[in-house]
Amino acid sequence: PPQPWWLLQNMSGFGGPVSRSLLARRAALARKIVGRLRELGMTPVLPGYFGTVPPEFARRNPGAHTVPQGVWGGFPRPDWLDPRDPHFARVARTFYRVQDELYGATSMYKMDLLHEGGTPGDVPVPDAARAVEKALRTAHPGATWAILGWQTNPRRDIIDAVDKSRMLIVDGISDHYPEVVDRERDWASTPYAFGSIWNFGGHTAMGANTRDWATLYDQWRTKHGSKLNGIALMPEAADNNPAALALFSDLPWTNGPTNLGDWFAQWPVHRYGAADPHAVRAWDVLRRTCYGTSRADGWSEAADGLFGARPDLAVTRAASWSPPRLRYDAAEFDKALPELLAVAPRLRGSSAYRYDLLDVARQTVSNRSRLLLPRIKSAYESGNRARFKALTGEWFAWLALLEEAVATDGRHLLGRWIADARAWGSSAAERDRLEFDAVSLLTVWGDRAGANEGKLHDYANREWSGLVGGLYTLRWKTYFKELEAAMEGRRAPKPIDWFALEDRWTRHHPPYPARPKGDIVRVAGRIARRLCCLLYTS
């Protein structure tokens, strides 16, 4: 977990140690990536140096002025070296020299100064910004400083202190908050990219605020004095929502506002290889539901499912910062599944069709969690043990169907995630460490303080085979068993140490297959039939 957050100065680290061999292999991969980017005519954006140092830096470098950055999410943050300090220029010079030797120079460097609660202490922020910029310009005179637009970042005193013409803000909240209306005013006419983070932590939920994309991008691009200069796709794990990725990528190539009705009607034609009325109807349902949300409610991502939440009868989300309610009508969304199942057999063989069928089937099942849990809560609070048992049985039946569905796709397998992580290790001990690191990212996200006080548990929850049938099922079985015992004994339920259970499972889970099994067309058909019977009987 640490690397991206370390680069944002949010945390010092977790896990490890990292071997020299692993560092060398990762560096070799990075060289391949930046090399391929250059072959494609793209500009690699490399990290710039803005003052992150280890806690022992000041002791080892007498006279250095460092500012402690406190704690983020239960994790100690690395210290910040005062950019005015003579040590800063020396470290920055070494940083850029070694980086150039490893990856070659580029023309854009990303630095997020005082990100997410970073504290300047006694350091004047404008002076610090100018010193950071000077170090960059000394190493790379023509380079652009890229910085993330997120929460209150970048601070106005940073923007006003530097050369705005050589800064690019990648806006992470263009489609998030309705009060964001004038980026030229907010950022003093600094060039920026219209951006979206429609997925936090790699959640598997379908959806994005495409209505905002269709209107805001064109309005902001064509307004008088606009400084909009490109797009920024920034989902935290991009291997989902392919329609969102394609639509957002189309924005710079479209004259005028994007017509979402036309776009979503053409999407299945291109995706499946031919026109099909059922596919068009399915994607029109998706356009109006999960892809029909807007930032009016203050969210940019879809709600995650409750099957992956720490159990509680009143829980409304799995990740602490996810939307607390479904942002569209679940009953309307359900109509997409039978339409996709009715697509012509000759179009069902493509990996694109099967992925979409899986995604819609998975989301349909996931949405049952939000409909069922209030009923289970009502049965428990009324003391109706028979109804409680029947409803929790239904809960586990849907969980089992969800596990069966996601097991059909290689990209939804915990076993594959683990195998990929272990493949980086050069020894048995390192492979074990890498496995723990990879699984902890999806579950506890660190130690007890980070998971509980920092509220980072399940930050990266995903409806994957192995997680659904493993940890998620284990947690709900443990919880419902205790509630049932409490009802029977006419007592309050005993508290459960969820971190202890999660951490134990993360470290000692059973092996999971790295290859898919089953046929999603058959599993999705069973889901649709079960849903149809449920709707008919209710």
Coordinates of C-alpha atoms in Angstrom, one line a residue:
P1 CA 0.0 0.0 0.0
P2 CA 2.6 2.7 0.9
Q3 CA 4.1 3.8 -2.4
P4 CA 1.4 6.2 -3.8
W5 CA 0.7 7.6 -0.4
W6 CA 4.4 7.9 0.4
L7 CA 4.7 10.0 -2.8
L8 CA 1.8 12.1 -1.5
Q9 CA 3.6 12.4 1.9
N10 CA 0.7 10.8 3.7
M11 CA 2.5 7.9 5.2
S12 CA 6.1 6.7 5.9
G13 CA 5.5 3.0 5.1
F14 CA 4.0 -0.3 6.1
G15 CA 5.2 -3.8 5.9
G16 CA 8.6 -4.7 4.4
P17 CA 11.5 -4.9 4.3
V18 CA 11.9 -4.3 0.6
S19 CA 14.8 -6.3 -0.8
R20 CA 17.4 -4.9 -3.2
S21 CA 16.3 -7.5 -5.7
L22 CA 12.7 -6.3 -5.6
L23 CA 13.8 -2.7 -6.0
A24 CA 15.9 -3.6 -9.0
R25 CA 13.0 -5.5 -10.6
R26 CA 10.6 -2.7 -10.0
A27 CA 13.0 -0.1 -11.4
A28 CA 13.5 -2.3 -14.5
L29 CA 9.7 -2.4 -15.0
A30 CA 9.5 1.4 -14.6
R31 CA 12.2 1.8 -17.3
K32 CA 10.1 -0.4 -19.7
I33 CA 7.0 1.7 -18.9
V34 CA 8.6 5.1 -19.5
G35 CA 10.3 3.7 -22.6
R36 CA 7.1 2.6 -24.1
L37 CA 5.4 5.9 -23.3
R38 CA 8.1 7.7 -25.2
E39 CA 7.8 5.3 -28.1
L40 CA 4.1 6.2 -28.3
G41 CA 4.9 10.0 -28.2
M42 CA 3.7 10.4 -24.7
T43 CA 5.3 12.4 -21.9
P44 CA 6.1 10.4 -18.7
V45 CA 5.2 12.3 -15.6
L46 CA 7.8 11.4 -12.9
P47 CA 7.8 12.4 -9.2
G48 CA 9.5 15.6 -8.4
Y49 CA 11.3 16.4 -5.1
F50 CA 9.5 18.6 -2.6
G51 CA 11.0 17.7 0.7
T52 CA 9.9 14.3 2.0
V53 CA 12.6 12.8 4.3
P54 CA 12.7 9.9 6.8
P55 CA 12.3 10.7 10.5
E56 CA 16.0 10.3 11.3
F57 CA 17.1 12.9 8.6
A58 CA 17.7 15.8 11.0
R59 CA 19.8 13.7 13.4
R60 CA 21.9 12.4 10.5
N61 CA 22.2 15.8 8.9
P62 CA 23.0 18.3 11.7
G63 CA 21.4 21.7 11.3
A64 CA 18.7 20.5 8.9
H65 CA 15.3 22.1 9.5
T66 CA 12.6 19.5 9.3
V67 CA 8.8 19.9 10.1
P68 CA 7.0 16.8 11.6
Q69 CA 3.9 16.1 9.6
G70 CA 2.0 14.2 12.3
V71 CA -0.4 11.3 11.5
W72 CA -2.6 10.4 8.6
G73 CA -5.1 7.7 8.8
G74 CA -3.4 6.2 11.9
F75 CA 0.0 6.1 10.1
P76 CA 3.0 8.4 10.9
R77 CA 3.7 10.7 8.1
P78 CA 7.3 11.3 6.9
D79 CA 8.9 14.6 7.9
W80 CA 9.1 17.6 5.6
L81 CA 12.5 19.2 4.9
D82 CA 12.3 23.0 4.8
P83 CA 12.8 23.8 1.1
R84 CA 14.7 26.9 2.1
D85 CA 17.2 24.8 4.0
P86 CA 20.6 24.4 2.2
H87 CA 20.2 20.6 2.7
F88 CA 17.1 20.7 0.5
A89 CA 19.0 21.9 -2.6
R90 CA 21.6 19.1 -2.1
V91 CA 19.0 16.4 -1.7
A92 CA 16.9 17.6 -4.6
R93 CA 20.0 17.7 -6.8
T94 CA 20.8 14.1 -5.9
F95 CA 17.2 13.1 -6.4
Y96 CA 16.9 14.4 -9.9
R97 CA 20.4 13.2 -10.9
V98 CA 19.7 9.6 -9.8
Q99 CA 16.2 9.7 -11.3
D100 CA 17.6 10.9 -14.7
E101 CA 20.2 8.0 -14.6
L102 CA 17.4 5.5 -13.9
Y103 CA 14.6 6.7 -16.2
G104 CA 15.9 9.6 -18.3
A105 CA 14.7 13.2 -18.0
T106 CA 11.2 14.2 -18.8
S107 CA 9.3 17.6 -19.1
M108 CA 6.7 17.1 -16.4
Y109 CA 7.2 16.4 -12.7
K110 CA 4.4 15.8 -10.1
M111 CA 4.7 17.3 -6.6
D112 CA 1.9 17.6 -4.1
L113 CA 3.1 20.1 -1.5
L114 CA 1.3 19.9 1.9
H115 CA -1.3 17.4 0.7
E116 CA -4.3 16.3 2.8
G117 CA -3.5 18.1 6.0
G118 CA 0.2 18.6 5.6
T119 CA 1.5 21.3 8.0
P120 CA 4.0 24.0 7.1
G121 CA 5.0 24.7 10.7
D122 CA 7.1 27.8 10.8
V123 CA 8.0 27.6 7.1
P124 CA 6.5 30.4 4.9
V125 CA 4.6 28.5 2.2
P126 CA 5.3 30.9 -0.7
D127 CA 9.0 30.8 0.0
A128 CA 8.8 27.0 0.2
A129 CA 7.0 26.8 -3.1
R130 CA 9.5 29.0 -4.8
A131 CA 12.4 26.9 -3.4
V132 CA 10.7 23.7 -4.7
E133 CA 10.2 25.3 -8.1
K134 CA 13.8 26.5 -8.2
A135 CA 15.2 23.0 -7.5
L136 CA 13.0 21.7 -10.3
R137 CA 14.1 24.4 -12.7
T138 CA 17.8 23.9 -11.8
A139 CA 17.6 20.2 -12.7
H140 CA 15.1 20.6 -15.6
P141 CA 14.8 24.3 -16.8
G142 CA 11.8 23.8 -19.1
A143 CA 9.8 21.4 -16.9
T144 CA 6.2 21.7 -15.9
W145 CA 5.1 21.3 -12.3
A146 CA 2.1 18.9 -12.2
I147 CA 0.0 19.1 -9.0
L148 CA -3.2 17.4 -7.9
G149 CA -6.4 19.3 -7.5
W150 CA -7.9 17.6 -4.5
Q151 CA -9.7 19.0 -1.4
T152 CA -7.9 22.3 -0.7
N153 CA -4.9 21.3 -2.8
P154 CA -3.2 23.2 -4.3
R155 CA -3.2 26.0 -1.8
R156 CA -3.6 29.4 -3.3
D157 CA -0.4 30.7 -1.7
I158 CA 1.5 28.0 -3.6
I159 CA 0.0 29.0 -6.9
D160 CA 0.5 32.7 -6.4
A161 CA 4.2 32.1 -5.6
V162 CA 5.2 30.2 -8.7
D163 CA 5.2 30.5 -12.5
K164 CA 1.6 29.6 -13.3
S165 CA 2.4 29.2 -17.0
R166 CA 4.5 26.2 -16.1
M167 CA 2.2 24.5 -13.7
L168 CA -0.6 22.0 -14.6
I169 CA -3.3 21.2 -12.1
V170 CA -4.9 17.8 -12.6
D171 CA -8.4 18.4 -11.2
G172 CA -9.6 15.4 -9.1
I173 CA -13.0 16.9 -8.2
S174 CA -14.4 18.4 -11.4
D175 CA -17.4 16.0 -11.1
H176 CA -17.4 15.7 -7.3
Y177 CA -18.8 18.8 -5.7
P178 CA -21.5 21.0 -7.1
E179 CA -20.0 24.2 -5.6
V180 CA -17.0 23.8 -8.0
V181 CA -18.0 26.2 -10.8
D182 CA -15.0 28.4 -11.7
R183 CA -11.5 26.9 -11.9
E184 CA -10.0 30.1 -13.4
R185 CA -11.1 32.0 -10.2
D186 CA -10.1 29.1 -7.8
W187 CA -6.7 28.7 -9.3
A188 CA -5.8 32.2 -10.6
S189 CA -6.0 31.1 -14.2
T190 CA -3.5 28.3 -13.8
P191 CA -3.8 25.7 -16.6
Y192 CA -5.6 22.6 -15.5
A193 CA -7.0 19.3 -16.8
F194 CA -10.6 18.4 -16.3
G195 CA -10.5 15.2 -14.2
S196 CA -12.4 12.6 -12.4
I197 CA -11.8 10.0 -9.7
W198 CA -14.9 7.8 -10.1
N199 CA -13.4 4.9 -8.3
F200 CA -11.6 5.0 -4.9
G201 CA -9.6 2.0 -3.6
G202 CA -10.4 -0.1 -6.7
H203 CA -14.1 -0.7 -5.7
T204 CA -15.9 -2.9 -8.2
A205 CA -19.1 -0.8 -8.3
M206 CA -20.5 0.2 -11.7
G207 CA -21.1 3.9 -12.3
A208 CA -19.9 7.4 -13.0
N209 CA -21.2 11.0 -13.2
T210 CA -21.4 11.0 -17.0
R211 CA -24.0 13.7 -17.0
D212 CA -21.5 16.1 -15.5
W213 CA -18.8 15.1 -18.0
A214 CA -21.1 15.7 -20.9
T215 CA -22.0 19.2 -19.9
L216 CA -19.2 20.6 -17.7
Y217 CA -16.3 19.7 -20.0
D218 CA -17.6 21.6 -23.0
Q219 CA -18.9 24.5 -20.9
W220 CA -15.6 24.9 -19.1
R221 CA -13.5 24.5 -22.2
T222 CA -15.4 27.1 -24.3
K223 CA -15.9 29.8 -21.6
H224 CA -14.1 33.1 -22.1
G225 CA -10.6 32.9 -20.6
S226 CA -10.7 29.2 -20.1
K227 CA -7.5 27.6 -18.9
L228 CA -8.8 24.0 -19.3
N229 CA -6.0 22.1 -21.0
G230 CA -6.8 18.4 -21.3
I231 CA -8.4 15.6 -19.3
A232 CA -7.2 13.6 -16.3
L233 CA -8.6 10.1 -15.7
M234 CA -7.6 9.2 -12.2
P235 CA -9.6 6.2 -10.9
E236 CA -7.8 4.3 -8.1
A237 CA -7.4 1.1 -10.0
A238 CA -8.8 1.4 -13.5
D239 CA -9.7 -2.2 -14.4
N240 CA -13.4 -1.6 -14.3
N241 CA -16.1 0.6 -15.7
P242 CA -14.7 0.4 -19.3
A243 CA -17.6 2.5 -20.6
A244 CA -16.6 5.3 -18.3
L245 CA -13.0 5.1 -19.4
A246 CA -14.0 5.2 -23.1
L247 CA -16.6 8.0 -22.7
F248 CA -14.2 10.3 -20.7
S249 CA -11.5 9.7 -23.2
D250 CA -13.8 10.8 -26.0
L251 CA -14.4 14.2 -24.5
P252 CA -11.4 16.0 -26.1
W253 CA -12.4 14.5 -29.5
T254 CA -16.0 15.7 -29.4
N255 CA -17.2 19.1 -30.7
G256 CA -19.9 20.5 -28.4
P257 CA -21.5 18.6 -25.5
T258 CA -21.6 14.9 -25.7
N259 CA -25.0 13.4 -26.4
L260 CA -25.2 10.6 -23.9
G261 CA -28.2 9.0 -25.6
D262 CA -26.4 8.7 -28.9
W263 CA -23.1 7.7 -27.2
F264 CA -24.6 4.8 -25.2
A265 CA -26.6 3.6 -28.2
Q266 CA -23.4 3.3 -30.2
W267 CA -21.2 1.9 -27.4
P268 CA -22.5 -1.8 -27.5
V269 CA -22.2 -1.8 -31.3
H270 CA -18.5 -1.0 -31.1
R271 CA -18.0 -3.2 -28.0
Y272 CA -19.8 -6.3 -29.2
G273 CA -19.1 -6.0 -32.9
A274 CA -22.6 -5.6 -34.3
A275 CA -25.9 -3.9 -33.6
D276 CA -28.3 -5.7 -31.3
P277 CA -31.6 -4.2 -29.9
H278 CA -31.3 -5.9 -26.6
A279 CA -27.7 -4.7 -26.1
V280 CA -28.9 -1.1 -26.9
R281 CA -31.8 -1.4 -24.4
A282 CA -29.5 -2.8 -21.7
W283 CA -27.0 0.1 -22.1
D284 CA -29.8 2.6 -22.1
V285 CA -30.9 1.3 -18.7
L286 CA -27.3 1.6 -17.5
R287 CA -27.1 5.1 -18.9
R288 CA -30.1 6.2 -16.9
T289 CA -29.1 4.4 -13.7
C290 CA -25.5 3.8 -12.7
Y291 CA -24.1 6.1 -15.4
G292 CA -26.9 8.6 -14.9
T293 CA -25.8 10.1 -11.6
S294 CA -24.5 13.6 -11.1
R295 CA -22.4 15.5 -8.6
A296 CA -25.5 17.2 -7.2
D297 CA -25.4 14.8 -4.2
G298 CA -21.7 15.5 -3.6
W299 CA -20.3 12.2 -4.8
S300 CA -18.2 11.2 -7.8
E301 CA -18.2 7.4 -7.2
A302 CA -20.8 4.7 -7.0
A303 CA -21.8 3.2 -3.7
D304 CA -20.0 0.0 -2.7
G305 CA -21.9 -3.1 -1.6
L306 CA -22.7 -4.0 1.9
F307 CA -21.7 -7.6 1.5
G308 CA -18.1 -6.3 1.8
A309 CA -18.7 -4.1 4.9
R310 CA -17.8 -4.7 8.5
P311 CA -21.1 -6.2 9.8
D312 CA -23.5 -4.0 11.6
L313 CA -27.3 -3.8 11.2
A314 CA -27.1 -0.1 10.5
V315 CA -24.0 -0.1 8.2
T316 CA -24.5 1.9 5.0
R317 CA -21.1 1.5 3.3
A318 CA -18.1 -0.8 3.3
A319 CA -15.4 1.9 2.9
S320 CA -15.5 4.8 5.3
W321 CA -15.6 7.5 2.6
S322 CA -18.0 5.8 0.1
P323 CA -21.5 7.0 -0.6
P324 CA -23.9 5.9 2.2
R325 CA -26.7 5.0 -0.2
L326 CA -27.2 3.7 -3.7
R327 CA -27.2 6.7 -6.1
Y328 CA -29.8 5.3 -8.6
D329 CA -33.0 3.2 -8.6
A330 CA -32.0 -0.5 -8.1
A331 CA -35.3 -1.7 -9.5
E332 CA -34.6 0.2 -12.8
F333 CA -31.0 -1.2 -12.9
D334 CA -32.3 -4.7 -12.6
K335 CA -33.9 -4.4 -16.0
A336 CA -30.4 -4.4 -17.7
L337 CA -29.6 -8.0 -16.8
P338 CA -32.4 -9.8 -18.8
E339 CA -31.7 -7.5 -21.8
L340 CA -28.0 -8.4 -21.8
L341 CA -29.0 -12.1 -21.5
A342 CA -31.2 -11.7 -24.6
V343 CA -28.3 -10.5 -26.8
A344 CA -27.9 -12.6 -29.9
P345 CA -25.9 -15.8 -29.3
R346 CA -23.4 -14.9 -32.0
L347 CA -22.3 -11.8 -30.0
R348 CA -22.0 -13.6 -26.6
G349 CA -18.5 -15.1 -27.2
S350 CA -16.5 -11.9 -26.9
S351 CA -14.6 -11.2 -23.8
A352 CA -16.2 -7.7 -23.8
Y353 CA -19.7 -9.1 -23.7
R354 CA -18.9 -11.6 -21.0
Y355 CA -17.2 -9.0 -18.9
D356 CA -20.2 -6.7 -19.1
L357 CA -22.6 -9.5 -18.3
L358 CA -20.5 -10.4 -15.3
D359 CA -20.4 -6.8 -14.2
V360 CA -24.2 -6.2 -14.5
A361 CA -24.9 -9.6 -12.8
R362 CA -22.4 -8.8 -10.0
Q363 CA -23.9 -5.3 -9.4
T364 CA -27.5 -6.7 -9.5
V365 CA -26.6 -9.1 -6.7
S366 CA -24.5 -6.5 -4.8
N367 CA -27.6 -4.2 -4.7
R368 CA -29.6 -6.9 -2.9
S369 CA -27.4 -6.2 0.2
R370 CA -28.9 -2.7 0.5
L371 CA -32.5 -4.0 0.1
L372 CA -32.1 -7.0 2.5
L373 CA -30.2 -5.5 5.4
P374 CA -33.0 -3.2 6.6
R375 CA -35.4 -6.2 6.6
I376 CA -32.9 -8.2 8.6
K377 CA -32.6 -5.3 11.1
S378 CA -36.3 -5.1 11.4
A379 CA -36.6 -8.8 12.1
Y380 CA -33.9 -8.7 14.8
E381 CA -35.3 -5.6 16.5
S382 CA -38.8 -7.1 16.6
G383 CA -37.4 -10.4 18.0
N384 CA -38.8 -12.5 15.1
R385 CA -36.3 -15.3 15.1
A386 CA -38.0 -17.3 12.3
R387 CA -38.0 -14.2 10.0
F388 CA -34.4 -13.4 11.0
K389 CA -33.3 -16.9 10.1
A390 CA -35.1 -16.8 6.8
L391 CA -33.7 -13.4 5.8
T392 CA -30.1 -14.2 6.8
G393 CA -30.4 -17.4 4.8
E394 CA -31.4 -15.4 1.8
W395 CA -28.5 -13.1 2.5
F396 CA -26.0 -16.0 2.3
A397 CA -27.7 -17.4 -0.8
W398 CA -27.1 -14.1 -2.6
L399 CA -23.5 -14.1 -1.2
A400 CA -22.9 -17.6 -2.7
L401 CA -24.3 -16.5 -6.0
L402 CA -22.0 -13.4 -6.0
E403 CA -19.0 -15.7 -5.3
E404 CA -20.0 -18.0 -8.1
A405 CA -20.4 -15.1 -10.6
V406 CA -17.1 -13.4 -9.9
A407 CA -15.3 -16.7 -10.0
T408 CA -15.9 -16.9 -13.7
D409 CA -13.6 -14.0 -14.6
G410 CA -9.8 -14.0 -14.1
R411 CA -9.8 -10.3 -13.2
H412 CA -12.1 -10.9 -10.2
L413 CA -10.0 -13.5 -8.5
L414 CA -8.2 -13.0 -5.2
G415 CA -6.0 -16.0 -6.1
R416 CA -4.7 -14.2 -9.2
W417 CA -4.0 -11.1 -7.2
I418 CA -2.0 -13.1 -4.7
A419 CA -0.2 -15.1 -7.4
D420 CA 0.8 -11.8 -9.2
A421 CA 2.1 -10.4 -5.9
R422 CA 4.1 -13.5 -5.0
A423 CA 5.7 -13.6 -8.5
W424 CA 7.8 -10.5 -7.5
G425 CA 9.5 -12.3 -4.6
S426 CA 13.0 -13.7 -4.8
S427 CA 12.7 -15.9 -1.7
A428 CA 10.0 -17.7 0.1
A429 CA 10.0 -15.2 2.9
E430 CA 9.7 -12.3 0.5
R431 CA 6.9 -14.0 -1.4
D432 CA 5.0 -14.4 1.9
R433 CA 5.6 -10.7 2.8
L434 CA 4.4 -9.6 -0.6
E435 CA 1.3 -11.8 -0.3
F436 CA 0.4 -10.3 3.1
D437 CA 1.0 -6.8 1.7
A438 CA -1.3 -7.5 -1.3
V439 CA -4.1 -9.0 0.8
S440 CA -3.9 -6.4 3.6
L441 CA -4.4 -3.7 1.0
L442 CA -7.8 -5.2 0.2
T443 CA -8.8 -5.8 3.8
V444 CA -7.3 -4.2 6.9
W445 CA -5.1 -1.8 4.9
G446 CA -2.4 -1.8 7.6
D447 CA -2.3 -2.2 11.4
R448 CA -5.0 -1.8 14.0
A449 CA -4.6 2.0 14.3
G450 CA -4.9 2.5 10.6
A451 CA -7.8 0.1 10.2
N452 CA -9.8 1.3 13.1
E453 CA -8.9 4.8 14.3
G454 CA -7.8 5.7 10.7
K455 CA -11.0 4.2 9.3
L456 CA -9.0 2.6 6.5
H457 CA -10.4 -1.0 6.8
D458 CA -12.0 -2.1 3.6
Y459 CA -10.9 1.1 1.8
A460 CA -10.1 -1.1 -1.2
N461 CA -12.9 -3.6 -0.8
R462 CA -13.7 -5.5 -4.0
E463 CA -16.3 -8.1 -4.9
W464 CA -13.8 -10.7 -6.0
S465 CA -13.9 -14.5 -5.7
G466 CA -12.0 -15.4 -2.5
L467 CA -12.9 -12.1 -0.8
V468 CA -16.7 -12.7 -1.2
G469 CA -16.6 -16.4 -0.3
G470 CA -13.8 -15.9 2.2
L471 CA -13.5 -12.9 4.5
Y472 CA -16.9 -11.3 3.6
T473 CA -18.9 -14.5 4.2
L474 CA -16.9 -15.3 7.4
R475 CA -17.6 -11.8 8.9
W476 CA -21.4 -12.0 8.2
K477 CA -21.6 -15.6 9.5
T478 CA -19.8 -14.6 12.7
Y479 CA -22.1 -11.6 13.1
F480 CA -25.4 -13.2 12.4
K481 CA -24.5 -16.2 14.6
E482 CA -23.9 -13.8 17.5
L483 CA -27.1 -11.9 16.9
E484 CA -29.1 -15.2 16.8
A485 CA -27.5 -16.3 20.0
A486 CA -28.3 -13.0 21.6
M487 CA -32.0 -13.3 20.5
E488 CA -32.2 -16.8 21.9
G489 CA -30.5 -15.8 25.2
R490 CA -32.5 -12.6 25.5
R491 CA -29.3 -10.6 25.9
A492 CA -27.3 -7.9 24.2
P493 CA -24.9 -9.2 21.5
K494 CA -21.3 -9.5 22.5
P495 CA -18.8 -7.1 20.8
I496 CA -16.7 -8.6 18.1
D497 CA -13.1 -7.6 17.5
W498 CA -13.3 -7.2 13.8
F499 CA -9.7 -6.2 13.2
A500 CA -8.5 -9.4 15.0
L501 CA -10.7 -11.5 12.8
E502 CA -9.7 -9.7 9.6
D503 CA -6.0 -9.6 10.4
R504 CA -6.0 -13.3 11.3
W505 CA -7.7 -14.1 8.0
T506 CA -5.4 -11.8 6.0
R507 CA -2.4 -13.7 7.4
H508 CA -3.8 -17.3 7.4
H509 CA -6.4 -17.5 4.7
P510 CA -6.8 -20.7 2.7
P511 CA -5.3 -20.9 -0.9
Y512 CA -7.5 -19.6 -3.7
P513 CA -7.5 -20.5 -7.4
A514 CA -5.7 -18.2 -9.8
R515 CA -7.8 -19.5 -12.8
P516 CA -11.5 -18.8 -13.4
K517 CA -14.2 -21.4 -13.4
G518 CA -17.8 -21.6 -14.5
D519 CA -19.8 -19.9 -17.3
I520 CA -21.1 -16.4 -16.6
V521 CA -24.0 -16.8 -19.0
R522 CA -25.3 -19.7 -17.0
V523 CA -24.7 -18.0 -13.6
A524 CA -26.2 -14.7 -14.8
G525 CA -29.3 -16.6 -16.0
R526 CA -29.7 -18.2 -12.6
I527 CA -29.4 -14.7 -11.0
A528 CA -32.0 -13.3 -13.3
R529 CA -34.4 -16.2 -12.6
R530 CA -34.0 -15.8 -8.9
L531 CA -34.5 -12.1 -9.1
C532 CA -37.6 -12.6 -11.2
C533 CA -39.1 -15.1 -8.7
L534 CA -38.3 -12.7 -5.9
L535 CA -40.0 -9.8 -7.6
Y536 CA -43.0 -12.0 -8.5
T537 CA -43.5 -13.3 -4.9
S538 CA -43.0 -9.9 -3.3

